[in-house]
């Protein structure tokens, strides 16, 4: 079975991706900050489909986030076949007027 890692899976488009990829029989690794929402989603998905779902509560703006996720995957010997790099938020206005730290969080 293939595995998809979805960032920003606790709500919105990312959560919809989780349901659709589960329907297509993919194991999932789901990432977002809200642990409770992630864990509830993982339980709901595994109740509905014969797949495994791992939840990683993680703020992706943390400098160490990539390493934390890589360590989590390595420890469980999970290979990721598909990345849905969806986590994010909207920020609007002229580039030169936007808050720098907000822009760095986006990146
Ligand atoms: N909806 C639109 O019309 C639209 C248009 C253009 C682009 N987009 C982009 O599409 C993506 C999904 O949009 P959406 O409408 O589904 O947004 P949403 O409902 O606000 O969901 C955003 C997801 O990203 C997660 N997230 C946000 N900041 C995070 C962080 N620092 N670390 C980890 N996870 C984080 C949130 O989870 P937590 O809060 O639990 O961390 C949530 O699961 C976003 O990147 C958005 O910018 C959306």
PDB file of N, CA and C and ligand atoms in Angstrom, residues 8-14 32-34 58-61 86-90, ligand 1:
ATOM      1  N   UNK A   8      -1.490  20.212   6.822  1.00  0.00           N
ATOM      2  CA  UNK A   8      -2.717  20.996   6.932  1.00  0.00           C
ATOM      3  C   UNK A   8      -3.951  20.143   6.749  1.00  0.00           C
ATOM      4  N   UNK A   9      -3.930  18.951   7.374  1.00  0.00           N
ATOM      5  CA  UNK A   9      -5.046  18.008   7.191  1.00  0.00           C
ATOM      6  C   UNK A   9      -6.131  18.170   8.253  1.00  0.00           C
ATOM      7  N   UNK A  10      -5.956  19.087   9.190  1.00  0.00           N
ATOM      8  CA  UNK A  10      -6.934  19.182  10.291  1.00  0.00           C
ATOM      9  C   UNK A  10      -8.224  19.882   9.879  1.00  0.00           C
ATOM     10  N   UNK A  11      -8.230  20.525   8.702  1.00  0.00           N
ATOM     11  CA  UNK A  11      -9.454  21.209   8.249  1.00  0.00           C
ATOM     12  C   UNK A  11      -9.353  21.506   6.753  1.00  0.00           C
ATOM     13  N   UNK A  12     -10.440  22.011   6.228  1.00  0.00           N
ATOM     14  CA  UNK A  12     -10.441  22.555   4.858  1.00  0.00           C
ATOM     15  C   UNK A  12     -10.032  21.562   3.777  1.00  0.00           C
ATOM     16  N   UNK A  13      -9.267  22.065   2.823  1.00  0.00           N
ATOM     17  CA  UNK A  13      -8.889  21.278   1.646  1.00  0.00           C
ATOM     18  C   UNK A  13      -8.043  20.057   2.047  1.00  0.00           C
ATOM     19  N   UNK A  14      -7.147  20.248   3.018  1.00  0.00           N
ATOM     20  CA  UNK A  14      -6.290  19.144   3.454  1.00  0.00           C
ATOM     21  C   UNK A  14      -7.097  17.986   4.014  1.00  0.00           C
ATOM     22  N   UNK A  32      -0.607  18.839  11.225  1.00  0.00           N
ATOM     23  CA  UNK A  32      -1.156  20.181  11.474  1.00  0.00           C
ATOM     24  C   UNK A  32      -0.880  20.503  12.943  1.00  0.00           C
ATOM     25  N   UNK A  33      -1.268  21.693  13.392  1.00  0.00           N
ATOM     26  CA  UNK A  33      -0.989  22.052  14.793  1.00  0.00           C
ATOM     27  C   UNK A  33      -2.021  21.468  15.748  1.00  0.00           C
ATOM     28  N   UNK A  34      -3.291  21.385  15.336  1.00  0.00           N
ATOM     29  CA  UNK A  34      -4.354  21.011  16.289  1.00  0.00           C
ATOM     30  C   UNK A  34      -4.421  19.499  16.472  1.00  0.00           C
ATOM     31  N   UNK A  58       2.205  19.294  14.644  1.00  0.00           N
ATOM     32  CA  UNK A  58       3.449  20.035  14.418  1.00  0.00           C
ATOM     33  C   UNK A  58       3.150  21.390  13.792  1.00  0.00           C
ATOM     34  N   UNK A  59       3.776  22.429  14.337  1.00  0.00           N
ATOM     35  CA  UNK A  59       3.721  23.754  13.713  1.00  0.00           C
ATOM     36  C   UNK A  59       4.817  23.816  12.648  1.00  0.00           C
ATOM     37  N   UNK A  60       4.406  23.918  11.394  1.00  0.00           N
ATOM     38  CA  UNK A  60       5.371  23.865  10.292  1.00  0.00           C
ATOM     39  C   UNK A  60       6.194  25.146  10.158  1.00  0.00           C
ATOM     40  N   UNK A  61       5.844  26.178  10.924  1.00  0.00           N
ATOM     41  CA  UNK A  61       6.703  27.373  10.896  1.00  0.00           C
ATOM     42  C   UNK A  61       7.905  27.200  11.826  1.00  0.00           C
ATOM     43  N   UNK A  86      -0.022  21.155   1.590  1.00  0.00           N
ATOM     44  CA  UNK A  86      -1.214  22.000   1.548  1.00  0.00           C
ATOM     45  C   UNK A  86      -1.295  23.040   2.661  1.00  0.00           C
ATOM     46  N   UNK A  87      -0.620  22.802   3.799  1.00  0.00           N
ATOM     47  CA  UNK A  87      -0.758  23.713   4.953  1.00  0.00           C
ATOM     48  C   UNK A  87      -0.417  25.143   4.551  1.00  0.00           C
ATOM     49  N   UNK A  88      -1.177  26.072   5.073  1.00  0.00           N
ATOM     50  CA  UNK A  88      -0.873  27.464   4.763  1.00  0.00           C
ATOM     51  C   UNK A  88      -2.016  28.366   5.156  1.00  0.00           C
ATOM     52  N   UNK A  89      -1.866  29.627   4.817  1.00  0.00           N
ATOM     53  CA  UNK A  89      -2.897  30.621   5.148  1.00  0.00           C
ATOM     54  C   UNK A  89      -2.798  31.746   4.138  1.00  0.00           C
ATOM     55  N   UNK A  90      -3.847  32.526   4.079  1.00  0.00           N
ATOM     56  CA  UNK A  90      -3.859  33.639   3.130  1.00  0.00           C
ATOM     57  C   UNK A  90      -3.289  34.906   3.748  1.00  0.00           C
TER      58      UNK A  90
HETATM   59  N1  LIG B   1      -9.577  28.062   0.234  1.00  0.00           N
HETATM   60  C1  LIG B   1      -9.128  28.803  -0.792  1.00  0.00           C
HETATM   61  O1  LIG B   1      -9.908  29.440  -1.540  1.00  0.00           O
HETATM   62  C2  LIG B   1      -7.652  28.884  -1.103  1.00  0.00           C
HETATM   63  C3  LIG B   1      -7.210  29.653  -2.173  1.00  0.00           C
HETATM   64  C4  LIG B   1      -5.848  29.711  -2.480  1.00  0.00           C
HETATM   65  C5  LIG B   1      -4.946  28.998  -1.707  1.00  0.00           C
HETATM   66  N2  LIG B   1      -5.392  28.260  -0.659  1.00  0.00           N
HETATM   67  C6  LIG B   1      -4.409  27.523   0.116  1.00  0.00           C
HETATM   68  O2  LIG B   1      -4.803  26.148   0.217  1.00  0.00           O
HETATM   69  C7  LIG B   1      -4.392  25.643   1.479  1.00  0.00           C
HETATM   70  C8  LIG B   1      -5.595  25.087   2.242  1.00  0.00           C
HETATM   71  O3  LIG B   1      -6.565  26.108   2.352  1.00  0.00           O
HETATM   72  P1  LIG B   1      -7.877  25.928   3.202  1.00  0.00           P
HETATM   73  O4  LIG B   1      -8.884  26.869   2.664  1.00  0.00           O
HETATM   74  O5  LIG B   1      -8.216  24.473   3.315  1.00  0.00           O
HETATM   75  O6  LIG B   1      -7.370  26.512   4.621  1.00  0.00           O
HETATM   76  P2  LIG B   1      -7.761  26.129   6.124  1.00  0.00           P
HETATM   77  O7  LIG B   1      -9.122  25.535   6.211  1.00  0.00           O
HETATM   78  O8  LIG B   1      -7.438  27.346   6.936  1.00  0.00           O
HETATM   79  O9  LIG B   1      -6.731  24.989   6.479  1.00  0.00           O
HETATM   80  C9  LIG B   1      -5.365  25.267   6.608  1.00  0.00           C
HETATM   81  C10 LIG B   1      -4.705  24.034   7.174  1.00  0.00           C
HETATM   82  O10 LIG B   1      -3.315  24.329   7.334  1.00  0.00           O
HETATM   83  C11 LIG B   1      -2.951  24.053   8.667  1.00  0.00           C
HETATM   84  N3  LIG B   1      -1.918  24.983   9.079  1.00  0.00           N
HETATM   85  C12 LIG B   1      -1.942  26.332   9.009  1.00  0.00           C
HETATM   86  N4  LIG B   1      -0.822  26.852   9.510  1.00  0.00           N
HETATM   87  C13 LIG B   1      -0.073  25.793   9.915  1.00  0.00           C
HETATM   88  C14 LIG B   1       1.179  25.684  10.544  1.00  0.00           C
HETATM   89  N5  LIG B   1       1.900  26.763  10.886  1.00  0.00           N
HETATM   90  N6  LIG B   1       1.670  24.447  10.822  1.00  0.00           N
HETATM   91  C15 LIG B   1       0.947  23.344  10.504  1.00  0.00           C
HETATM   92  N7  LIG B   1      -0.242  23.385   9.914  1.00  0.00           N
HETATM   93  C16 LIG B   1      -0.759  24.595   9.630  1.00  0.00           C
HETATM   94  C17 LIG B   1      -4.223  24.208   9.491  1.00  0.00           C
HETATM   95  O11 LIG B   1      -4.192  23.373  10.630  1.00  0.00           O
HETATM   96  P3  LIG B   1      -3.930  23.858  12.141  1.00  0.00           P
HETATM   97  O12 LIG B   1      -4.628  25.157  12.337  1.00  0.00           O
HETATM   98  O13 LIG B   1      -4.480  22.723  12.948  1.00  0.00           O
HETATM   99  O14 LIG B   1      -2.444  23.949  12.236  1.00  0.00           O
HETATM  100  C18 LIG B   1      -5.262  23.651   8.531  1.00  0.00           C
HETATM  101  O15 LIG B   1      -5.323  22.244   8.629  1.00  0.00           O
HETATM  102  C19 LIG B   1      -3.723  26.798   2.225  1.00  0.00           C
HETATM  103  O16 LIG B   1      -2.322  26.703   2.022  1.00  0.00           O
HETATM  104  C20 LIG B   1      -4.304  28.023   1.565  1.00  0.00           C
HETATM  105  O17 LIG B   1      -3.428  29.134   1.668  1.00  0.00           O
HETATM  106  C21 LIG B   1      -6.710  28.190  -0.336  1.00  0.00           C
END
